[in-house]
Amino acid sequence: MTGGLLEFFTMEATEYVDELDALASRAVDGPPDAAPFARAARGLRGSATMARQSGIAEVAGGLERLARQVRDGLLVWDAATRGVAIAAIDDLKILIRGVRSWGTVEESRAGARIAELERLVPRAVSPKARGRGSEYLSATAADAAAGLLDYAEQPGTREAFAETMQRVRALRGVAALRDLPPLAEVVDAVDAAAKPIEIGQDTATAERRRLFRAAARVLLEGGDAVRRGAVPPTDSAAVREFTHAAETLRTNERDADEVVPIASLLADDAADAVQPSAHPPTTAAQRFRLEVVSQAEHLRRLVGEGRAAVDPAARDRVGRELRGAVRTLARAAQSFAAIEISNVFLAAERGAAALESRALGVLEEAAILLSSPAAGPESVAPHFLELAQQLAG
């Protein structure tokens, strides 16, 4: 990782750790606010993962598990728990300052904190510990599956479909969902496929009904596995059918947000109808940053998810989202005539969809560059020429 990108990680990671420190320091008479604590830990884990700082990412992951288990009542926030959290946060500050000269001392410090957090909050919660949470997830998944099957066989009114989607989205309230692929990916895919129906832009096409039917089977299969204390299968016939249905639906849908030059919307004799302002309120670089910064941050998150995805449903979902994010950034760059930037995203599109490691690495660095405070078409163009060479090489 280049010096500039490492500097960006250090600043971002410090902000996350400062937030964790403030939340833990105030939590003397009771637990910290779980939502912002888990969010800051998750953000730090993602940032460290993309910066290839695995030791820091693992410590942050332990704090994220700690926050979830305190929230779910599986772990008591007492003096011992608070002590483990504060010690991990203090060591994270030291580790972040030491990323440029990382060695055996830092490795040992990170390893000690990882082991301590692992003893307190193991990576996998036993079925016995999950208790009623597993029963609720299984029942909610079965309820959602029944609604999807009914709609797939005989689509009803939009009101009835809205009730079905409420059941599906209720699964997002189950804390363990994200740790149980492919259930999370099924919920995301159904949610995305449902939106055109809900807003009246589309009907229940054969492709959508096939997706809903396949998703229902995966939900039933996964919910039953959770109820028995097992892990949902990630490569069963139901999962493969769902993956194929999702890919078919994606292939048959077209992009609706194509960017075209404004001159193409005018008559041939109206070339002077639109003139640039002599004193625009923002510069081109400022407008560029406003356009791409949130898209670049979204891309960084997807790259992290792509590296972590292992089962077919997760890889399909992240690959589709990455491809869409890359296309969006390419079009945004084209609208600012930033050809060097656009070319990198266009060249990385196929690799992004396949979650190829080289493409993910290039996209990670591209996203960090575009998220930096000084990002502008001219300032980052030389770096994108280097990224293009990495892709070609």
mmCIF file of C-alpha atoms in Angstrom:
data_model
loop_
_atom_site.group_PDB
_atom_site.id
_atom_site.type_symbol
_atom_site.label_atom_id
_atom_site.label_comp_id
_atom_site.label_asym_id
_atom_site.label_seq_id
_atom_site.Cartn_x
_atom_site.Cartn_y
_atom_site.Cartn_z
ATOM 1 C CA MET A 1 0.000 0.000 0.000
ATOM 2 C CA THR A 2 1.324 3.450 -0.930
ATOM 3 C CA GLY A 3 2.221 6.033 1.699
ATOM 4 C CA GLY A 4 -0.753 8.240 0.853
ATOM 5 C CA LEU A 5 -3.240 5.392 1.182
ATOM 6 C CA LEU A 6 -1.680 4.267 4.451
ATOM 7 C CA GLU A 7 -1.947 7.815 5.759
ATOM 8 C CA PHE A 8 -5.637 7.854 4.843
ATOM 9 C CA PHE A 9 -6.187 4.579 6.703
ATOM 10 C CA THR A 10 -4.422 5.936 9.795
ATOM 11 C CA MET A 11 -6.661 9.009 9.903
ATOM 12 C CA GLU A 12 -9.845 7.020 9.332
ATOM 13 C CA ALA A 13 -8.934 4.309 11.849
ATOM 14 C CA THR A 14 -8.076 6.917 14.488
ATOM 15 C CA GLU A 15 -11.542 8.444 14.138
ATOM 16 C CA TYR A 16 -13.175 5.042 14.671
ATOM 17 C CA VAL A 17 -11.017 4.271 17.723
ATOM 18 C CA ASP A 18 -11.680 7.689 19.253
ATOM 19 C CA GLU A 19 -15.414 7.013 18.951
ATOM 20 C CA LEU A 20 -15.027 3.577 20.575
ATOM 21 C CA ASP A 21 -12.932 5.104 23.366
ATOM 22 C CA ALA A 22 -15.534 7.776 24.110
ATOM 23 C CA LEU A 23 -18.379 5.244 24.215
ATOM 24 C CA ALA A 24 -16.521 2.767 26.443
ATOM 25 C CA SER A 25 -15.195 5.439 28.808
ATOM 26 C CA ARG A 26 -18.695 6.747 29.518
ATOM 27 C CA ALA A 27 -20.131 3.241 30.069
ATOM 28 C CA VAL A 28 -19.395 2.958 33.798
ATOM 29 C CA ASP A 29 -22.813 2.244 35.288
ATOM 30 C CA GLY A 30 -24.193 0.402 32.280
ATOM 31 C CA PRO A 31 -23.276 -0.866 28.811
ATOM 32 C CA PRO A 32 -22.369 1.540 25.996
ATOM 33 C CA ASP A 33 -24.871 2.377 23.300
ATOM 34 C CA ALA A 34 -24.582 -0.857 21.315
ATOM 35 C CA ALA A 35 -25.511 0.473 17.876
ATOM 36 C CA PRO A 36 -22.804 3.170 17.498
ATOM 37 C CA PHE A 37 -20.251 0.967 19.290
ATOM 38 C CA ALA A 38 -20.820 -1.933 16.893
ATOM 39 C CA ARG A 39 -20.934 0.451 13.932
ATOM 40 C CA ALA A 40 -17.574 2.020 14.813
ATOM 41 C CA ALA A 41 -15.991 -1.411 15.403
ATOM 42 C CA ARG A 42 -17.389 -2.690 12.096
ATOM 43 C CA GLY A 43 -16.127 0.396 10.279
ATOM 44 C CA LEU A 44 -12.661 -0.062 11.746
ATOM 45 C CA ARG A 45 -12.665 -3.750 10.817
ATOM 46 C CA GLY A 46 -13.621 -2.957 7.228
ATOM 47 C CA SER A 47 -11.067 -0.178 6.902
ATOM 48 C CA ALA A 48 -8.304 -2.360 8.345
ATOM 49 C CA THR A 49 -9.263 -5.274 6.110
ATOM 50 C CA MET A 50 -8.999 -3.131 2.996
ATOM 51 C CA ALA A 51 -5.706 -1.689 4.240
ATOM 52 C CA ARG A 52 -4.421 -5.257 4.742
ATOM 53 C CA GLN A 53 -3.913 -4.674 8.473
ATOM 54 C CA SER A 54 -5.212 -8.076 9.577
ATOM 55 C CA GLY A 55 -4.171 -7.765 13.229
ATOM 56 C CA ILE A 56 -6.119 -4.549 13.684
ATOM 57 C CA ALA A 57 -9.073 -5.993 11.744
ATOM 58 C CA GLU A 58 -9.239 -9.027 14.055
ATOM 59 C CA VAL A 59 -9.169 -6.926 17.220
ATOM 60 C CA ALA A 60 -11.913 -4.711 15.803
ATOM 61 C CA GLY A 61 -13.928 -7.817 14.888
ATOM 62 C CA GLY A 62 -13.687 -9.013 18.488
ATOM 63 C CA LEU A 63 -15.049 -5.694 19.741
ATOM 64 C CA GLU A 64 -17.870 -5.945 17.207
ATOM 65 C CA ARG A 65 -18.816 -9.405 18.529
ATOM 66 C CA LEU A 66 -18.633 -8.081 22.078
ATOM 67 C CA ALA A 67 -21.062 -5.271 21.260
ATOM 68 C CA ARG A 68 -23.526 -7.655 19.582
ATOM 69 C CA GLN A 69 -23.523 -10.113 22.468
ATOM 70 C CA VAL A 70 -23.993 -7.362 25.065
ATOM 71 C CA ARG A 71 -26.892 -6.014 23.029
ATOM 72 C CA ASP A 72 -28.486 -9.461 22.694
ATOM 73 C CA GLY A 73 -28.138 -10.241 26.400
ATOM 74 C CA LEU A 74 -25.603 -13.032 25.833
ATOM 75 C CA LEU A 75 -22.827 -11.170 27.670
ATOM 76 C CA VAL A 76 -23.014 -9.043 30.813
ATOM 77 C CA TRP A 77 -21.363 -5.617 30.683
ATOM 78 C CA ASP A 78 -19.554 -5.672 34.017
ATOM 79 C CA ALA A 79 -16.181 -4.415 35.200
ATOM 80 C CA ALA A 80 -14.366 -7.368 33.598
ATOM 81 C CA THR A 81 -16.060 -6.942 30.203
ATOM 82 C CA ARG A 82 -15.466 -3.201 30.261
ATOM 83 C CA GLY A 83 -11.811 -3.810 31.158
ATOM 84 C CA VAL A 84 -11.321 -6.129 28.176
ATOM 85 C CA ALA A 85 -12.960 -3.603 25.843
ATOM 86 C CA ILE A 86 -10.924 -0.633 27.089
ATOM 87 C CA ALA A 87 -7.666 -2.609 26.976
ATOM 88 C CA ALA A 88 -8.388 -3.595 23.368
ATOM 89 C CA ILE A 89 -9.198 0.006 22.438
ATOM 90 C CA ASP A 90 -6.014 1.303 24.088
ATOM 91 C CA ASP A 91 -3.916 -1.244 22.215
ATOM 92 C CA LEU A 92 -5.665 -0.375 18.955
ATOM 93 C CA LYS A 93 -4.412 3.190 19.343
ATOM 94 C CA ILE A 94 -0.850 1.879 19.677
ATOM 95 C CA LEU A 95 -1.238 -0.551 16.787
ATOM 96 C CA ILE A 96 -2.610 2.123 14.457
ATOM 97 C CA ARG A 97 0.340 4.389 15.241
ATOM 98 C CA GLY A 98 2.657 1.489 14.465
ATOM 99 C CA VAL A 99 1.331 0.425 11.058
ATOM 100 C CA ARG A 100 4.278 1.997 9.225
ATOM 101 C CA SER A 101 6.831 0.016 11.239
ATOM 102 C CA TRP A 102 4.792 -3.110 11.964
ATOM 103 C CA GLY A 103 6.920 -5.895 13.403
ATOM 104 C CA THR A 104 7.026 -8.656 16.011
ATOM 105 C CA VAL A 105 6.121 -6.315 18.883
ATOM 106 C CA GLU A 106 2.943 -5.150 17.167
ATOM 107 C CA GLU A 107 2.121 -8.690 16.056
ATOM 108 C CA SER A 108 2.458 -9.938 19.643
ATOM 109 C CA ARG A 109 0.347 -7.104 21.039
ATOM 110 C CA ALA A 110 -2.420 -7.733 18.492
ATOM 111 C CA GLY A 111 -2.280 -11.486 19.089
ATOM 112 C CA ALA A 112 -2.715 -11.052 22.842
ATOM 113 C CA ARG A 113 -5.794 -8.871 22.403
ATOM 114 C CA ILE A 114 -7.285 -11.188 19.780
ATOM 115 C CA ALA A 115 -6.871 -14.170 22.132
ATOM 116 C CA GLU A 116 -8.406 -12.293 25.069
ATOM 117 C CA LEU A 117 -11.433 -11.252 23.040
ATOM 118 C CA GLU A 118 -11.768 -14.772 21.630
ATOM 119 C CA ARG A 119 -11.975 -16.182 25.163
ATOM 120 C CA LEU A 120 -14.632 -13.662 26.137
ATOM 121 C CA VAL A 121 -16.651 -13.656 22.887
ATOM 122 C CA PRO A 122 -15.884 -16.685 20.683
ATOM 123 C CA ARG A 123 -16.398 -16.261 16.951
ATOM 124 C CA ALA A 124 -19.286 -18.722 16.848
ATOM 125 C CA VAL A 125 -22.022 -18.753 19.458
ATOM 126 C CA SER A 126 -23.176 -22.269 20.300
ATOM 127 C CA PRO A 127 -26.723 -23.326 19.387
ATOM 128 C CA LYS A 128 -27.501 -23.637 23.087
ATOM 129 C CA ALA A 129 -26.406 -20.059 23.701
ATOM 130 C CA ARG A 130 -28.486 -18.812 20.776
ATOM 131 C CA GLY A 131 -31.595 -20.350 22.344
ATOM 132 C CA ARG A 132 -34.756 -18.490 21.534
ATOM 133 C CA GLY A 133 -32.938 -16.369 18.922
ATOM 134 C CA SER A 134 -32.576 -19.452 16.727
ATOM 135 C CA GLU A 135 -36.215 -20.382 17.183
ATOM 136 C CA TYR A 136 -37.301 -16.863 16.253
ATOM 137 C CA LEU A 137 -35.091 -16.795 13.153
ATOM 138 C CA SER A 138 -36.376 -20.181 12.027
ATOM 139 C CA ALA A 139 -40.020 -19.172 12.528
ATOM 140 C CA THR A 140 -39.550 -15.792 10.834
ATOM 141 C CA ALA A 141 -37.783 -17.406 7.859
ATOM 142 C CA ALA A 142 -40.610 -19.923 7.473
ATOM 143 C CA ASP A 143 -43.199 -17.135 7.637
ATOM 144 C CA ALA A 144 -41.373 -15.104 4.989
ATOM 145 C CA ALA A 145 -40.946 -18.173 2.775
ATOM 146 C CA ALA A 146 -44.667 -18.959 2.915
ATOM 147 C CA GLY A 147 -45.529 -15.441 1.777
ATOM 148 C CA LEU A 148 -43.025 -15.541 -1.085
ATOM 149 C CA LEU A 149 -44.280 -18.935 -2.287
ATOM 150 C CA ASP A 150 -47.883 -17.750 -2.216
ATOM 151 C CA TYR A 151 -47.022 -14.651 -4.236
ATOM 152 C CA ALA A 152 -44.845 -16.585 -6.695
ATOM 153 C CA GLU A 153 -47.671 -19.019 -7.423
ATOM 154 C CA GLN A 154 -50.469 -16.446 -7.589
ATOM 155 C CA PRO A 155 -49.469 -12.761 -7.404
ATOM 156 C CA GLY A 156 -52.025 -10.721 -5.502
ATOM 157 C CA THR A 157 -52.456 -7.042 -4.782
ATOM 158 C CA ARG A 158 -49.666 -4.619 -3.949
ATOM 159 C CA GLU A 159 -51.033 -4.456 -0.414
ATOM 160 C CA ALA A 160 -50.694 -8.225 -0.007
ATOM 161 C CA PHE A 161 -47.195 -8.094 -1.439
ATOM 162 C CA ALA A 162 -46.286 -5.324 1.021
ATOM 163 C CA GLU A 163 -47.276 -7.638 3.884
ATOM 164 C CA THR A 164 -45.076 -10.382 2.436
ATOM 165 C CA MET A 165 -42.111 -7.998 2.221
ATOM 166 C CA GLN A 166 -42.635 -6.960 5.827
ATOM 167 C CA ARG A 167 -42.113 -10.604 6.782
ATOM 168 C CA VAL A 168 -38.960 -10.812 4.648
ATOM 169 C CA ARG A 169 -37.506 -7.585 6.028
ATOM 170 C CA ALA A 170 -38.267 -8.682 9.588
ATOM 171 C CA LEU A 171 -35.377 -11.102 9.168
ATOM 172 C CA ARG A 172 -33.018 -8.119 9.148
ATOM 173 C CA GLY A 173 -33.906 -7.582 12.784
ATOM 174 C CA VAL A 174 -32.320 -10.925 13.707
ATOM 175 C CA ALA A 175 -28.811 -10.187 14.961
ATOM 176 C CA ALA A 176 -27.359 -13.475 13.733
ATOM 177 C CA LEU A 177 -28.557 -13.088 10.142
ATOM 178 C CA ARG A 178 -25.317 -11.600 8.775
ATOM 179 C CA ASP A 179 -23.361 -14.513 10.231
ATOM 180 C CA LEU A 180 -25.534 -17.063 8.441
ATOM 181 C CA PRO A 181 -24.929 -16.984 4.701
ATOM 182 C CA PRO A 182 -26.732 -17.413 2.395
ATOM 183 C CA LEU A 183 -29.787 -16.149 4.314
ATOM 184 C CA ALA A 184 -28.590 -12.537 4.367
ATOM 185 C CA GLU A 185 -27.919 -12.597 0.630
ATOM 186 C CA VAL A 186 -31.397 -14.007 -0.036
ATOM 187 C CA VAL A 187 -33.028 -11.180 1.928
ATOM 188 C CA ASP A 188 -30.966 -8.577 0.052
ATOM 189 C CA ALA A 189 -31.778 -10.069 -3.354
ATOM 190 C CA VAL A 190 -35.506 -10.329 -2.638
ATOM 191 C CA ASP A 191 -35.550 -6.774 -1.309
ATOM 192 C CA ALA A 192 -33.897 -5.455 -4.484
ATOM 193 C CA ALA A 193 -36.196 -7.463 -6.767
ATOM 194 C CA ALA A 194 -39.291 -6.309 -4.882
ATOM 195 C CA LYS A 195 -38.774 -2.555 -5.138
ATOM 196 C CA PRO A 196 -40.042 -2.123 -8.766
ATOM 197 C CA ILE A 197 -43.214 -4.021 -7.822
ATOM 198 C CA GLU A 198 -43.762 -1.968 -4.672
ATOM 199 C CA ILE A 199 -43.535 1.380 -6.464
ATOM 200 C CA GLY A 200 -45.654 0.243 -9.405
ATOM 201 C CA GLN A 201 -42.898 0.306 -12.030
ATOM 202 C CA ASP A 202 -43.019 -3.408 -12.752
ATOM 203 C CA THR A 203 -45.182 -6.475 -12.345
ATOM 204 C CA ALA A 204 -44.380 -9.893 -11.019
ATOM 205 C CA THR A 205 -42.532 -11.117 -14.099
ATOM 206 C CA ALA A 206 -41.668 -14.764 -14.564
ATOM 207 C CA GLU A 207 -38.047 -14.033 -13.618
ATOM 208 C CA ARG A 208 -39.046 -12.313 -10.376
ATOM 209 C CA ARG A 209 -41.484 -15.050 -9.437
ATOM 210 C CA ARG A 210 -38.791 -17.625 -10.069
ATOM 211 C CA LEU A 211 -36.428 -15.702 -7.793
ATOM 212 C CA PHE A 212 -39.056 -15.478 -5.036
ATOM 213 C CA ARG A 213 -39.773 -19.206 -5.317
ATOM 214 C CA ALA A 214 -36.082 -20.117 -5.113
ATOM 215 C CA ALA A 215 -35.513 -17.672 -2.244
ATOM 216 C CA ALA A 216 -38.355 -19.252 -0.282
ATOM 217 C CA ARG A 217 -36.751 -22.683 -0.568
ATOM 218 C CA VAL A 218 -33.414 -21.358 0.685
ATOM 219 C CA LEU A 219 -35.124 -19.620 3.613
ATOM 220 C CA LEU A 220 -36.973 -22.792 4.563
ATOM 221 C CA GLU A 221 -33.824 -24.890 4.282
ATOM 222 C CA GLY A 222 -31.683 -22.395 6.207
ATOM 223 C CA GLY A 223 -34.274 -21.776 8.902
ATOM 224 C CA ASP A 224 -34.642 -25.498 9.509
ATOM 225 C CA ALA A 225 -30.858 -25.855 9.830
ATOM 226 C CA VAL A 226 -30.693 -23.034 12.380
ATOM 227 C CA ARG A 227 -33.523 -24.575 14.398
ATOM 228 C CA ARG A 228 -31.528 -27.826 14.613
ATOM 229 C CA GLY A 229 -28.413 -25.938 15.718
ATOM 230 C CA ALA A 230 -26.673 -26.449 12.376
ATOM 231 C CA VAL A 231 -25.245 -24.026 9.829
ATOM 232 C CA PRO A 232 -27.359 -23.302 6.724
ATOM 233 C CA PRO A 233 -25.951 -25.069 3.660
ATOM 234 C CA THR A 234 -24.206 -22.793 1.171
ATOM 235 C CA ASP A 235 -24.035 -25.075 -1.878
ATOM 236 C CA SER A 236 -27.265 -27.043 -1.846
ATOM 237 C CA ALA A 237 -29.554 -27.505 -4.840
ATOM 238 C CA ALA A 238 -31.817 -24.762 -3.454
ATOM 239 C CA VAL A 239 -28.924 -22.321 -3.129
ATOM 240 C CA ARG A 240 -27.702 -23.086 -6.646
ATOM 241 C CA GLU A 241 -31.212 -22.567 -8.030
ATOM 242 C CA PHE A 242 -31.459 -19.241 -6.198
ATOM 243 C CA THR A 243 -28.053 -18.117 -7.480
ATOM 244 C CA HIS A 244 -29.046 -18.926 -11.063
ATOM 245 C CA ALA A 245 -32.393 -17.149 -10.692
ATOM 246 C CA ALA A 246 -30.700 -14.037 -9.318
ATOM 247 C CA GLU A 247 -28.168 -14.018 -12.143
ATOM 248 C CA THR A 248 -30.908 -14.452 -14.766
ATOM 249 C CA LEU A 249 -32.885 -11.546 -13.348
ATOM 250 C CA ARG A 250 -29.791 -9.339 -13.293
ATOM 251 C CA THR A 251 -28.889 -10.217 -16.882
ATOM 252 C CA ASN A 252 -32.370 -9.404 -18.165
ATOM 253 C CA GLU A 253 -32.526 -6.001 -16.536
ATOM 254 C CA ARG A 254 -31.050 -2.939 -18.192
ATOM 255 C CA ASP A 255 -29.397 0.066 -16.644
ATOM 256 C CA ALA A 256 -31.843 2.940 -16.414
ATOM 257 C CA ASP A 257 -29.440 5.747 -15.545
ATOM 258 C CA GLU A 258 -27.302 6.149 -18.658
ATOM 259 C CA VAL A 259 -25.357 9.434 -18.717
ATOM 260 C CA VAL A 260 -25.332 11.254 -22.058
ATOM 261 C CA PRO A 261 -23.783 14.555 -23.122
ATOM 262 C CA ILE A 262 -26.257 17.415 -22.769
ATOM 263 C CA ALA A 263 -25.522 18.462 -26.370
ATOM 264 C CA SER A 264 -27.104 15.223 -27.568
ATOM 265 C CA LEU A 265 -30.442 16.383 -26.150
ATOM 266 C CA LEU A 266 -30.458 19.597 -28.196
ATOM 267 C CA ALA A 267 -31.341 20.254 -31.808
ATOM 268 C CA ASP A 268 -28.451 20.655 -34.229
ATOM 269 C CA ASP A 269 -29.020 24.397 -34.526
ATOM 270 C CA ALA A 270 -29.219 24.941 -30.746
ATOM 271 C CA ALA A 271 -25.554 24.524 -29.868
ATOM 272 C CA ASP A 272 -25.518 27.857 -28.021
ATOM 273 C CA ALA A 273 -28.733 27.252 -26.102
ATOM 274 C CA VAL A 274 -26.825 26.243 -22.952
ATOM 275 C CA GLN A 275 -23.870 28.295 -21.757
ATOM 276 C CA PRO A 276 -21.668 27.693 -18.705
ATOM 277 C CA SER A 277 -22.006 30.180 -15.857
ATOM 278 C CA ALA A 278 -19.290 32.826 -15.708
ATOM 279 C CA HIS A 279 -19.186 32.494 -11.905
ATOM 280 C CA PRO A 280 -20.305 28.980 -10.904
ATOM 281 C CA PRO A 281 -20.902 28.463 -7.142
ATOM 282 C CA THR A 282 -18.565 25.443 -7.077
ATOM 283 C CA THR A 283 -15.491 24.419 -9.001
ATOM 284 C CA ALA A 284 -15.361 21.385 -11.241
ATOM 285 C CA ALA A 285 -13.156 19.603 -8.686
ATOM 286 C CA GLN A 286 -15.661 20.321 -5.917
ATOM 287 C CA ARG A 287 -18.557 19.048 -8.026
ATOM 288 C CA PHE A 288 -16.543 15.961 -8.896
ATOM 289 C CA ARG A 289 -15.924 15.236 -5.226
ATOM 290 C CA LEU A 290 -19.587 15.757 -4.328
ATOM 291 C CA GLU A 291 -20.516 13.315 -7.073
ATOM 292 C CA VAL A 292 -18.098 10.487 -6.350
ATOM 293 C CA VAL A 293 -17.167 10.494 -2.661
ATOM 294 C CA SER A 294 -20.226 8.577 -1.412
ATOM 295 C CA GLN A 295 -19.998 6.208 -4.391
ATOM 296 C CA ALA A 296 -16.332 5.539 -3.620
ATOM 297 C CA GLU A 297 -17.070 4.802 0.038
ATOM 298 C CA HIS A 298 -19.797 2.395 -1.055
ATOM 299 C CA LEU A 299 -17.314 0.718 -3.393
ATOM 300 C CA ARG A 300 -14.814 0.269 -0.542
ATOM 301 C CA ARG A 301 -17.442 -1.510 1.525
ATOM 302 C CA LEU A 302 -18.316 -3.813 -1.358
ATOM 303 C CA VAL A 303 -14.648 -4.673 -1.948
ATOM 304 C CA GLY A 304 -14.386 -5.747 1.680
ATOM 305 C CA GLU A 305 -17.519 -7.860 1.339
ATOM 306 C CA GLY A 306 -16.184 -9.367 -1.880
ATOM 307 C CA ARG A 307 -12.996 -10.508 -0.187
ATOM 308 C CA ALA A 308 -14.983 -12.085 2.640
ATOM 309 C CA ALA A 309 -17.626 -13.787 0.458
ATOM 310 C CA VAL A 310 -17.187 -17.549 0.186
ATOM 311 C CA ASP A 311 -20.543 -19.152 -0.564
ATOM 312 C CA PRO A 312 -22.091 -18.946 -4.050
ATOM 313 C CA ALA A 313 -25.070 -16.789 -3.045
ATOM 314 C CA ALA A 314 -22.878 -14.214 -1.296
ATOM 315 C CA ARG A 315 -20.415 -14.087 -4.183
ATOM 316 C CA ASP A 316 -23.234 -13.643 -6.686
ATOM 317 C CA ARG A 317 -24.828 -10.824 -4.704
ATOM 318 C CA VAL A 318 -21.578 -8.944 -4.054
ATOM 319 C CA GLY A 319 -20.407 -9.471 -7.644
ATOM 320 C CA ARG A 320 -23.613 -7.939 -8.989
ATOM 321 C CA GLU A 321 -23.413 -4.980 -6.610
ATOM 322 C CA LEU A 322 -19.740 -4.410 -7.403
ATOM 323 C CA ARG A 323 -20.396 -4.438 -11.117
ATOM 324 C CA GLY A 324 -23.142 -1.860 -10.700
ATOM 325 C CA ALA A 325 -20.994 0.351 -8.458
ATOM 326 C CA VAL A 326 -18.102 0.223 -10.933
ATOM 327 C CA ARG A 327 -20.364 1.159 -13.848
ATOM 328 C CA THR A 328 -21.818 4.072 -11.872
ATOM 329 C CA LEU A 329 -18.381 5.461 -11.078
ATOM 330 C CA ALA A 330 -17.264 5.020 -14.687
ATOM 331 C CA ARG A 331 -20.252 7.020 -15.905
ATOM 332 C CA ALA A 332 -19.678 9.714 -13.279
ATOM 333 C CA ALA A 333 -16.050 10.058 -14.379
ATOM 334 C CA GLN A 334 -17.114 10.242 -18.034
ATOM 335 C CA SER A 335 -19.500 13.092 -17.235
ATOM 336 C CA PHE A 336 -16.485 15.087 -15.962
ATOM 337 C CA ALA A 337 -14.331 14.049 -18.947
ATOM 338 C CA ALA A 338 -12.048 12.200 -16.524
ATOM 339 C CA ILE A 339 -11.092 9.564 -19.076
ATOM 340 C CA GLU A 340 -8.170 8.081 -17.102
ATOM 341 C CA ILE A 341 -10.482 7.406 -14.158
ATOM 342 C CA SER A 342 -13.330 6.082 -16.278
ATOM 343 C CA ASN A 343 -11.039 3.709 -18.174
ATOM 344 C CA VAL A 344 -9.859 2.041 -14.960
ATOM 345 C CA PHE A 345 -13.404 1.316 -13.840
ATOM 346 C CA LEU A 346 -14.449 0.067 -17.261
ATOM 347 C CA ALA A 347 -11.408 -2.219 -17.426
ATOM 348 C CA ALA A 348 -12.110 -3.577 -13.936
ATOM 349 C CA GLU A 349 -15.813 -4.275 -14.486
ATOM 350 C CA ARG A 350 -15.532 -7.921 -15.519
ATOM 351 C CA GLY A 351 -12.966 -8.715 -12.828
ATOM 352 C CA ALA A 352 -15.124 -6.989 -10.224
ATOM 353 C CA ALA A 353 -18.149 -9.108 -11.115
ATOM 354 C CA ALA A 354 -16.001 -12.255 -10.769
ATOM 355 C CA LEU A 355 -14.399 -10.992 -7.502
ATOM 356 C CA GLU A 356 -10.905 -11.412 -8.958
ATOM 357 C CA SER A 357 -8.222 -10.459 -6.452
ATOM 358 C CA ARG A 358 -6.317 -8.156 -8.818
ATOM 359 C CA ALA A 359 -9.464 -6.216 -9.727
ATOM 360 C CA LEU A 360 -10.490 -5.943 -6.075
ATOM 361 C CA GLY A 361 -7.066 -4.599 -5.138
ATOM 362 C CA VAL A 362 -7.177 -1.962 -7.866
ATOM 363 C CA LEU A 363 -10.737 -0.966 -6.979
ATOM 364 C CA GLU A 364 -9.792 -0.662 -3.327
ATOM 365 C CA GLU A 365 -6.997 1.798 -4.089
ATOM 366 C CA ALA A 366 -9.201 3.666 -6.573
ATOM 367 C CA ALA A 367 -11.950 4.051 -3.968
ATOM 368 C CA ILE A 368 -9.513 5.326 -1.337
ATOM 369 C CA LEU A 369 -8.100 7.857 -3.788
ATOM 370 C CA LEU A 370 -11.556 9.168 -4.673
ATOM 371 C CA SER A 371 -12.557 9.341 -0.984
ATOM 372 C CA SER A 372 -9.590 11.532 -0.028
ATOM 373 C CA PRO A 373 -10.233 15.204 0.856
ATOM 374 C CA ALA A 374 -8.119 16.424 -2.076
ATOM 375 C CA ALA A 375 -9.742 14.207 -4.700
ATOM 376 C CA GLY A 376 -10.233 15.887 -8.075
ATOM 377 C CA PRO A 377 -10.076 14.713 -11.708
ATOM 378 C CA GLU A 378 -6.665 16.277 -12.336
ATOM 379 C CA SER A 379 -5.067 15.475 -8.978
ATOM 380 C CA VAL A 380 -5.860 11.741 -9.039
ATOM 381 C CA ALA A 381 -5.463 11.115 -12.781
ATOM 382 C CA PRO A 382 -1.734 10.158 -12.550
ATOM 383 C CA HIS A 383 -2.527 7.586 -9.870
ATOM 384 C CA PHE A 384 -5.238 6.092 -12.052
ATOM 385 C CA LEU A 385 -2.755 5.676 -14.890
ATOM 386 C CA GLU A 386 -0.691 3.545 -12.495
ATOM 387 C CA LEU A 387 -3.784 1.545 -11.552
ATOM 388 C CA ALA A 388 -4.502 0.929 -15.230
ATOM 389 C CA GLN A 389 -1.003 -0.516 -15.592
ATOM 390 C CA GLN A 390 -1.647 -2.795 -12.602
ATOM 391 C CA LEU A 391 -4.781 -4.134 -14.255
ATOM 392 C CA ALA A 392 -3.013 -4.639 -17.578
ATOM 393 C CA GLY A 393 -0.046 -6.341 -15.926
#
